[in-house]
CSV table of C-alpha atoms in Angstrom, one decimal:
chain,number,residue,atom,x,y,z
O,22,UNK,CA,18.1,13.4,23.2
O,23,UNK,CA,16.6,13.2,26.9
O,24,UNK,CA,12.8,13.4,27.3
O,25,UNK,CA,11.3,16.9,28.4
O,26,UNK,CA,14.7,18.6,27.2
O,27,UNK,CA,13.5,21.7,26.4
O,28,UNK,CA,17.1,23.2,25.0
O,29,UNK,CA,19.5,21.8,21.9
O,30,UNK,CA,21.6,18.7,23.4
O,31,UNK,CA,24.9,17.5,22.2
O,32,UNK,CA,25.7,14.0,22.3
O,33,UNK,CA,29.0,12.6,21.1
O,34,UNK,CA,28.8,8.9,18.2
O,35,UNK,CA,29.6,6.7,20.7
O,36,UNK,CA,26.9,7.7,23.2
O,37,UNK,CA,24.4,8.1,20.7
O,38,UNK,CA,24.9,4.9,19.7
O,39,UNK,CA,24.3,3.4,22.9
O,40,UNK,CA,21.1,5.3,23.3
O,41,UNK,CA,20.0,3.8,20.1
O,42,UNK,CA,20.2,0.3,21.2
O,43,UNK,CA,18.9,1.0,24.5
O,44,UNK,CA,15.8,2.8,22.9
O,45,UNK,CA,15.4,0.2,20.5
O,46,UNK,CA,15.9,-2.7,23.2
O,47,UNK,CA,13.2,-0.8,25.2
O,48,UNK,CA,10.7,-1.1,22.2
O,49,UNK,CA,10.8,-4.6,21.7
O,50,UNK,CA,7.5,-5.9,22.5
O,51,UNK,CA,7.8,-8.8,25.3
O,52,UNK,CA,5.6,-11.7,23.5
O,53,UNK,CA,6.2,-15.2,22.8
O,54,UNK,CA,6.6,-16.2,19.3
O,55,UNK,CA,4.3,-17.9,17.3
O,56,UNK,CA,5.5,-21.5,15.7
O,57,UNK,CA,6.1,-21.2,11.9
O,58,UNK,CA,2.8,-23.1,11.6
O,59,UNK,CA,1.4,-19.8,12.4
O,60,UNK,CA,2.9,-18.0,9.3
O,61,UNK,CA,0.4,-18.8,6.5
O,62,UNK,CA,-2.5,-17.6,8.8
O,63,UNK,CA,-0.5,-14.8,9.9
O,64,UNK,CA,-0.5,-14.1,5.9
O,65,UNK,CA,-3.8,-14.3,5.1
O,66,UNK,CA,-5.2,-12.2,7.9
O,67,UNK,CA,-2.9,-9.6,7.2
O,68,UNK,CA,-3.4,-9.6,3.0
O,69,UNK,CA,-7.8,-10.0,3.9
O,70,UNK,CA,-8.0,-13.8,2.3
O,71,UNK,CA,-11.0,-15.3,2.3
O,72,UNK,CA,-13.4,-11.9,3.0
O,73,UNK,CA,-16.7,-11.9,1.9
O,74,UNK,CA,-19.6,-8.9,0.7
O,75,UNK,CA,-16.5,-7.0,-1.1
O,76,UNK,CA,-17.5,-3.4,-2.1
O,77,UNK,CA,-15.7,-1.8,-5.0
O,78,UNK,CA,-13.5,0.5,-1.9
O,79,UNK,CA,-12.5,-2.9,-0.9
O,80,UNK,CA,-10.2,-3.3,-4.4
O,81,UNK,CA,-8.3,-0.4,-3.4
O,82,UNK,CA,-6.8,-1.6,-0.2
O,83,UNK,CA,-5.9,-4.7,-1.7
O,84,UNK,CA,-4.3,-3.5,-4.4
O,85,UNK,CA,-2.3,-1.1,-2.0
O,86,UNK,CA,-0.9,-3.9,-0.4
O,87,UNK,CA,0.0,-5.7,-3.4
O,88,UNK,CA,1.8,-2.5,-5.5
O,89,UNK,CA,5.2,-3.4,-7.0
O,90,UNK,CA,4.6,-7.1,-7.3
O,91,UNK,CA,5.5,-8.7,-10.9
O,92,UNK,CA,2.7,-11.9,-11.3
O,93,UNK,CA,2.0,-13.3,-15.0
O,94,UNK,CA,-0.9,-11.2,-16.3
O,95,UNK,CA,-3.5,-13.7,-16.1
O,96,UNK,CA,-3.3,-14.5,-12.1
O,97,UNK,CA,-4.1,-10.8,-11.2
O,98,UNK,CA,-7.8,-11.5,-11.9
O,99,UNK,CA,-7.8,-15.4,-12.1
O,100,UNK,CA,-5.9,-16.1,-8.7
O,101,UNK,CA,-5.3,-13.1,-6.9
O,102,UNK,CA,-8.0,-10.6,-6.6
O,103,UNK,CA,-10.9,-12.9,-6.5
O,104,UNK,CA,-8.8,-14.6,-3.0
O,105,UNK,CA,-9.5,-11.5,-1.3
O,106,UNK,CA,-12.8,-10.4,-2.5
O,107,UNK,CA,-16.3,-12.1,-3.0
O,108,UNK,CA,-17.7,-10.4,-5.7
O,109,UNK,CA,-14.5,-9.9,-7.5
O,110,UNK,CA,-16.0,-7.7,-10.6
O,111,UNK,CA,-13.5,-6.5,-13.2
O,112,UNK,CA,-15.6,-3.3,-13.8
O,113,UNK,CA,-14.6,-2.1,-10.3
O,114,UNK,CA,-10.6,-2.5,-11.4
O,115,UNK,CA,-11.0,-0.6,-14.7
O,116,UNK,CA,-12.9,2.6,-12.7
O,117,UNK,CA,-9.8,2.9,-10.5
O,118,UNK,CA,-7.9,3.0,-13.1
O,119,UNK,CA,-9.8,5.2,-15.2
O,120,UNK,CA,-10.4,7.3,-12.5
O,121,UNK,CA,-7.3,7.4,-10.1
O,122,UNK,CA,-3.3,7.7,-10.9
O,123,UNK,CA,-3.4,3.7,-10.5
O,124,UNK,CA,-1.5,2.2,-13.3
O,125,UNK,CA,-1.0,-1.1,-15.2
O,126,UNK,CA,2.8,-1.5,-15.9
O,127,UNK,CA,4.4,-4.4,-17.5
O,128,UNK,CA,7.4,-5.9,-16.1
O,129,UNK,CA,8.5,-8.5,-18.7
O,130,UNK,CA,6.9,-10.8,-21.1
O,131,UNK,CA,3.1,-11.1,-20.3
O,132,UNK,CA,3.8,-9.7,-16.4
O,133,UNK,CA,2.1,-6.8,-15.1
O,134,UNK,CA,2.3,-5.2,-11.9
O,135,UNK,CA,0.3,-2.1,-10.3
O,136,UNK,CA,1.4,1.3,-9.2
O,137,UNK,CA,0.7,4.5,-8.4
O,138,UNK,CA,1.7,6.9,-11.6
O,139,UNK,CA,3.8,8.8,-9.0
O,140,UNK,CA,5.6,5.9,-7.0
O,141,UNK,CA,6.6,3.8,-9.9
O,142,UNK,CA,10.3,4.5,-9.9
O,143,UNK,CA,10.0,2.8,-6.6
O,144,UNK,CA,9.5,-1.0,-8.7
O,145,UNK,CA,11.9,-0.1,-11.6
O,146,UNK,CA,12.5,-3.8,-12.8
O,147,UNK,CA,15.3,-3.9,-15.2
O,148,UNK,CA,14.7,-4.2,-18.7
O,149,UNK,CA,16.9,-5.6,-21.5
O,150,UNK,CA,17.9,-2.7,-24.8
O,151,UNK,CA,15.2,-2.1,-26.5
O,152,UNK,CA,14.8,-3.1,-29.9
O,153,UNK,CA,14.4,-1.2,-33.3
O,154,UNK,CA,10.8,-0.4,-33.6
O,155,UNK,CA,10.4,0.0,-30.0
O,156,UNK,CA,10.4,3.7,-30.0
O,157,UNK,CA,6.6,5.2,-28.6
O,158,UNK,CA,7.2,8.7,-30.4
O,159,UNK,CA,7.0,6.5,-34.2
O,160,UNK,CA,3.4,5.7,-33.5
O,161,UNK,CA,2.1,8.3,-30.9
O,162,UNK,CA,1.3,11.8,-32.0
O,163,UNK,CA,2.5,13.0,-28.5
O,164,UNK,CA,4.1,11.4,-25.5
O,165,UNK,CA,1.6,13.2,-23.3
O,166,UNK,CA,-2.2,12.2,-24.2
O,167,UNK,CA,-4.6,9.0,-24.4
O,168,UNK,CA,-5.0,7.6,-27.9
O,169,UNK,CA,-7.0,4.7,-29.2
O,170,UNK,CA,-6.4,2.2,-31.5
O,171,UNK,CA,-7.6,3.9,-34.5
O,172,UNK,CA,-5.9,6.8,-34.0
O,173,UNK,CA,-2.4,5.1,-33.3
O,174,UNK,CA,-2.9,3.4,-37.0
O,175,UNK,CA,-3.8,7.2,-38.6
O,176,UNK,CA,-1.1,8.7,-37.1
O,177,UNK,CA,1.9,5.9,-37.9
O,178,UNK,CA,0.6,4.3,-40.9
O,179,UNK,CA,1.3,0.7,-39.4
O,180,UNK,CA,-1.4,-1.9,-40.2
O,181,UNK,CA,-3.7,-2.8,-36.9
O,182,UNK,CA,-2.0,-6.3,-36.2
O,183,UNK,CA,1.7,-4.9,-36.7
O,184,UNK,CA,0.5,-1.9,-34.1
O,185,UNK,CA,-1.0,-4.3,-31.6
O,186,UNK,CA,2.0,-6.0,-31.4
O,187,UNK,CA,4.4,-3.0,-31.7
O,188,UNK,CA,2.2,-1.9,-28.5
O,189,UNK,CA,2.1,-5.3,-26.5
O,190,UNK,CA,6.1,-4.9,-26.9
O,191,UNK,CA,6.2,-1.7,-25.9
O,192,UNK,CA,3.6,-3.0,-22.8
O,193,UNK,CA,5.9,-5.1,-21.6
O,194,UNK,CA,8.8,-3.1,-21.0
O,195,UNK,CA,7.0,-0.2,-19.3
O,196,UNK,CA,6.8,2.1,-21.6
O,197,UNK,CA,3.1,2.4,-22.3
O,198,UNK,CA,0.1,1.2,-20.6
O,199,UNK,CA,-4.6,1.3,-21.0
O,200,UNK,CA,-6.7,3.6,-19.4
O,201,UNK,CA,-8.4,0.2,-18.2
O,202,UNK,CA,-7.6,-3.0,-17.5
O,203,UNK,CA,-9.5,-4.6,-20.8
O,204,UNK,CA,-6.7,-4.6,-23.2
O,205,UNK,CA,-5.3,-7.2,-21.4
O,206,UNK,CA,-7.9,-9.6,-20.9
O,207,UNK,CA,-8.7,-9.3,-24.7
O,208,UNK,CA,-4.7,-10.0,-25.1
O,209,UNK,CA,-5.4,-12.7,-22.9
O,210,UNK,CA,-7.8,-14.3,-24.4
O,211,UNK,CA,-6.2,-14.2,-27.9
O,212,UNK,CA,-2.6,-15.3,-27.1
O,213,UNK,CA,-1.9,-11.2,-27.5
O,214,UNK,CA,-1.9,-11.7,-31.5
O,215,UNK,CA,-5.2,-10.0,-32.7
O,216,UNK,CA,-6.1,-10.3,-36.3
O,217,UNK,CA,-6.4,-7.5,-38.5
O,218,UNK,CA,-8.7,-4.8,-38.5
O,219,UNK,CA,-10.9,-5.6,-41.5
O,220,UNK,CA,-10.8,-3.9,-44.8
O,221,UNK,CA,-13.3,-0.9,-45.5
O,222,UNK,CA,-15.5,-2.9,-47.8
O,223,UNK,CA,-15.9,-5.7,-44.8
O,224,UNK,CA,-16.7,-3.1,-42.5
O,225,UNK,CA,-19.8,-1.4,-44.7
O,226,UNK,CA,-20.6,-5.2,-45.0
O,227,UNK,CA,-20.5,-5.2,-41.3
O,228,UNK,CA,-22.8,-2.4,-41.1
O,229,UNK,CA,-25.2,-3.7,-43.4
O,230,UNK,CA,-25.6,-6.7,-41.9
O,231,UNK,CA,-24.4,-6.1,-37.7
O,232,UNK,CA,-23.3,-9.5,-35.7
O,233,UNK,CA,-21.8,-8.9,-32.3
O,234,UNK,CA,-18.9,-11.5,-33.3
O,235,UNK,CA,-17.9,-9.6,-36.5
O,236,UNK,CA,-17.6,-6.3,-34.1
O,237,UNK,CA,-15.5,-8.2,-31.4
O,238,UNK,CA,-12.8,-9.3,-34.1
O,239,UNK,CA,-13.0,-6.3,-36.0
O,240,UNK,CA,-11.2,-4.7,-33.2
O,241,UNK,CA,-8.0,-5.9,-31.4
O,242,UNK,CA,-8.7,-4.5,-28.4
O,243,UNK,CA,-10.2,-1.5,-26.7
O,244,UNK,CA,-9.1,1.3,-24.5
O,245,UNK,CA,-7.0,4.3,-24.9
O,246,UNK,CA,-3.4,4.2,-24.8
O,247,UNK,CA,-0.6,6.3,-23.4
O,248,UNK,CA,3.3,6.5,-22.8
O,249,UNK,CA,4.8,6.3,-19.4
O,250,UNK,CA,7.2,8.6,-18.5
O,251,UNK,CA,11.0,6.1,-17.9
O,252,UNK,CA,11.8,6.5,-13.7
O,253,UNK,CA,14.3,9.3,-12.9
O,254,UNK,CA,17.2,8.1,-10.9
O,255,UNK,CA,18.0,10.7,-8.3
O,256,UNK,CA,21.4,11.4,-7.1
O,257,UNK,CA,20.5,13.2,-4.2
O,258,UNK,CA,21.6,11.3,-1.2
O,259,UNK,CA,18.0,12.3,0.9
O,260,UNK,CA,15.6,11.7,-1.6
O,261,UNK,CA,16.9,7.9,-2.2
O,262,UNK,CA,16.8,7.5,1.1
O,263,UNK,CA,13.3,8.5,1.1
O,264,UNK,CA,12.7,5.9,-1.9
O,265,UNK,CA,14.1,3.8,0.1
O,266,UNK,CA,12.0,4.3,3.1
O,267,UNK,CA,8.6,4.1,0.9
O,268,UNK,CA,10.2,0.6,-0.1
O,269,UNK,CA,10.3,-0.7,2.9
O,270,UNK,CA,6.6,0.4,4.0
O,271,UNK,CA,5.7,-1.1,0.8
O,272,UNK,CA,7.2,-4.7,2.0
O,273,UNK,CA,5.9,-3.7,5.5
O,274,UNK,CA,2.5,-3.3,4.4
O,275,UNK,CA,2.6,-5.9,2.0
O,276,UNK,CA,3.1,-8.7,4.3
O,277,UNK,CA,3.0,-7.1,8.2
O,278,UNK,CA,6.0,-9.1,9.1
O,279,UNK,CA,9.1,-8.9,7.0
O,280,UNK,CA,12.6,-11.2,7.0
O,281,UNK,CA,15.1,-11.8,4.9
O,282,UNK,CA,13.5,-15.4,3.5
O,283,UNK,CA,10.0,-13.6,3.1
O,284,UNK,CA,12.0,-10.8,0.5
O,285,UNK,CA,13.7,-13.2,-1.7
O,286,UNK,CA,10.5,-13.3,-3.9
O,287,UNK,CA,10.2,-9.5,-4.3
O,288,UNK,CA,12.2,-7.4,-7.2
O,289,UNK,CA,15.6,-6.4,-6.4
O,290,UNK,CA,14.9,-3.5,-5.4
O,291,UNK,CA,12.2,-4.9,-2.3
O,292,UNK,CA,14.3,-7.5,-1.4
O,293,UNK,CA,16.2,-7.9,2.4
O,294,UNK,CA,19.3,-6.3,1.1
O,295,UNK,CA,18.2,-3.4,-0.3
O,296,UNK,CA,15.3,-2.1,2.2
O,297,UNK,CA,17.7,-3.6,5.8
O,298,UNK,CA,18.9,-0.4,6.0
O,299,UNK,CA,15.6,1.2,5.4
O,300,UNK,CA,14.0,-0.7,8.0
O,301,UNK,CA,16.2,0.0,10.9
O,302,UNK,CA,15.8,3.6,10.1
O,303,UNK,CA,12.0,2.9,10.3
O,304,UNK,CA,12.7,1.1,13.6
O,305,UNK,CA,14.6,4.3,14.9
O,306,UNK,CA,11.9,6.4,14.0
O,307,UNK,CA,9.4,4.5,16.1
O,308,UNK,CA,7.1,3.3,12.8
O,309,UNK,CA,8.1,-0.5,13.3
O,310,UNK,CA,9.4,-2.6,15.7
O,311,UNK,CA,12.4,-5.5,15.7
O,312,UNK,CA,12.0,-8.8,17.6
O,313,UNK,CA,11.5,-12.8,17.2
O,314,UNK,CA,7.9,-12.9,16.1
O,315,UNK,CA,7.9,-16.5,14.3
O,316,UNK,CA,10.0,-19.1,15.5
O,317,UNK,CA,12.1,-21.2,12.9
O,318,UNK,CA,12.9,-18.1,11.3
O,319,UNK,CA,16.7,-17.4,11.2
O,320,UNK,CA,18.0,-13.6,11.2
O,321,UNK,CA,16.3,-10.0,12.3
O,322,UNK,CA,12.5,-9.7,11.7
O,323,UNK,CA,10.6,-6.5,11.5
O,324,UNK,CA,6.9,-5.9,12.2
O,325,UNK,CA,4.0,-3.5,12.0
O,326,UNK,CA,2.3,-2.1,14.9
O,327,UNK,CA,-0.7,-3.1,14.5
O,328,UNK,CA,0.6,-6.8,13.6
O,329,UNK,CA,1.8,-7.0,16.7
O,330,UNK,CA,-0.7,-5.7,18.4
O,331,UNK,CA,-2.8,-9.2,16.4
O,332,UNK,CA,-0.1,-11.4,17.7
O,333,UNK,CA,-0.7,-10.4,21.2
O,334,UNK,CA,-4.9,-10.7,20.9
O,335,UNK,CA,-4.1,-14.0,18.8
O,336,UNK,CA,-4.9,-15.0,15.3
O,337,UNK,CA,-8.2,-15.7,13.9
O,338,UNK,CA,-7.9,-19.9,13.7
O,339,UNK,CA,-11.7,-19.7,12.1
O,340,UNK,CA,-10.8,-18.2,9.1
O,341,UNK,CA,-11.3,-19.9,5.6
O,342,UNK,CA,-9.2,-19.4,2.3
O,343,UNK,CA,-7.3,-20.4,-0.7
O,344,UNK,CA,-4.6,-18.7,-1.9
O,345,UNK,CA,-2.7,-19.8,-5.2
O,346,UNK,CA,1.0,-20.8,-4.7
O,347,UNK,CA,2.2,-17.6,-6.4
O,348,UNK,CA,0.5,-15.1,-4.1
O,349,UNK,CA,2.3,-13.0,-2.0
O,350,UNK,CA,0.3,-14.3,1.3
O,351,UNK,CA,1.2,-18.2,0.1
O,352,UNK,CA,4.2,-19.6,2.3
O,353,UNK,CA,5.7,-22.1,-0.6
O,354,UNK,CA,8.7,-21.7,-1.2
O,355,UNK,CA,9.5,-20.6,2.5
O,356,UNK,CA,10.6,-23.8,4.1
């Protein structure tokens, strides 16, 4: 409880409560705030908008500060990753995830969101009761393994279009995701409705006479396949509040500077009232500080370290970007 105490101290609620405040009090940087004209730059420093000469190691922090967030699956590689790297190459996105325990995870029709395989109980998005023919074990031979298409047809006996969209259902609920992120660009690009594989006799004619365009339709769309494990819901009291912590870091590192208006676009389970708590906590332990960072803001605002460390040497006012509308680092919506 005192500094340099080098024995077991006893300190009665009341006390220790007033110790709190004063501690916290005592960490509150002294800086003046930055007019809300400052936020979108603020933003886009802190989510790396408008960076040039990206190498592929450059993906992976961005996609760390981007896990847990829901976007329509067309904007991840449309709108969003190409804003914060120049080269964007989609080769680079399906090595990570062919080679790391990042994952694809749909979260509702045609939305996808990234995780880590471990962490994604963290950005459980609720998902209406499934429907009959929903069920992975009818069309994969085990719940633990990759399979590709042809495979999935062998073992269920469902025709290639029926499977496709058995899957893309199945996709969108979290239940099943690619090795890569190619699936869903081909889905994208055909509406998610892919024709039929063609009969035996068209394929030997395929054969006989190979055309690139015959190939591409013959398949609905590549990559191996596999079930997600559903989240576990703990009951134990410490290790949700240790989900709850990693939550909050998550928010924190997503935008540097977090208040209640800024968490309305997040999932439940991101948003102000379910990671305050969370963040005081963080505050206590020293890993963030609370102040007035951005005036026009009403209510409590929590920071980073190091963004406060950028308010103090001020913001880069040279820097360049776009950002679409939907992006995490966009201020519309904010007032």
């Amino acid at each position: 409880l005192l500094e340099g105490a080098e024995t077991p101290q006893v300190c009665d609620r009341v006390n220790l409560e007033r110790l709190l405040r004063m501690a916290r009090a005592d960490a509150r940087p002294s800086l003046e705030p930055l007019p809300a004209s400052a936020l979108p730059l603020l933003l886009a420093e802190h989510q790396n908008l408008g960076a040039g000469d990206a190498v592929p190691e450059d993906l992976q922090q961005a996609l760390e500060r981007l896990f847990g967030l829901p976007l329509a699956a067309e904007l991840w590689e449309g709108e969003i990753l190409p804003a914060r790297l120049d080269p964007y190459l989609p080769g680079w996105l399906d090595a990570l995830l062919a080679e790391s325990d990042l994952r694809w995870v749909g979260a509702g029709e045609r939305r996808t969101l990234f995780a880590l395989d471990g962490e994604r109980n963290l950005f459980a998005v609720p998902q209406p009761d499934a429907d009959s023919g929903d069920d992975a074990a009818e069309i994969f031979p085990h719940l633990a393994g990759r399979f590709g298409l042809e495979e999935l047809i062998r073992f269920s006996g469902v025709e290639s279009a029926r499977l496709s969209d058995r899957l893309w259902r199945l996709a969108w609920r979290g239940r099943v995701t690619a090795d890569s992120f190619a699936p869903v660009r081909q889905g994208l690009g055909s509406g998610f409705t892919p024709d039929p594989l063609a009969s035996t006799a068209a394929r030997s004619a395929a054969r006989r006479r190979p055309r690139f365009d015959r190939w591409r339709r013959e398949r609905a769309f590549s990559g191996s396949w596999m079930v997600l494990p559903s989240p576990v819901e703990t009951d134990d009291l410490l290790d949700r509040d240790d989900d709850d912590r990693e939550r909050a870091r998550v928010v924190l590192d997503r935008y540097g500077i977090v208040f209640r208006a800024l968490l309305e676009r997040e999932i439940p389970a991101l948003r102000w009232r379910a990671v305050f708590r969370a963040l005081r906590m963080l505050e206590l332990g020293g890993e963030v500080v609370a102040g007035h960072f951005i005036d026009g803001v009403g209510g409590l605002q929590f920071a980073a370290h190091d963004v406060v460390r950028r308010l103090r040497d001020g913001l880069d006012e040279s820097r360049i970007w776009w950002v679409n509308a939907v992006d995490p680092a966009s201020p519309c919506s904010l007032g």
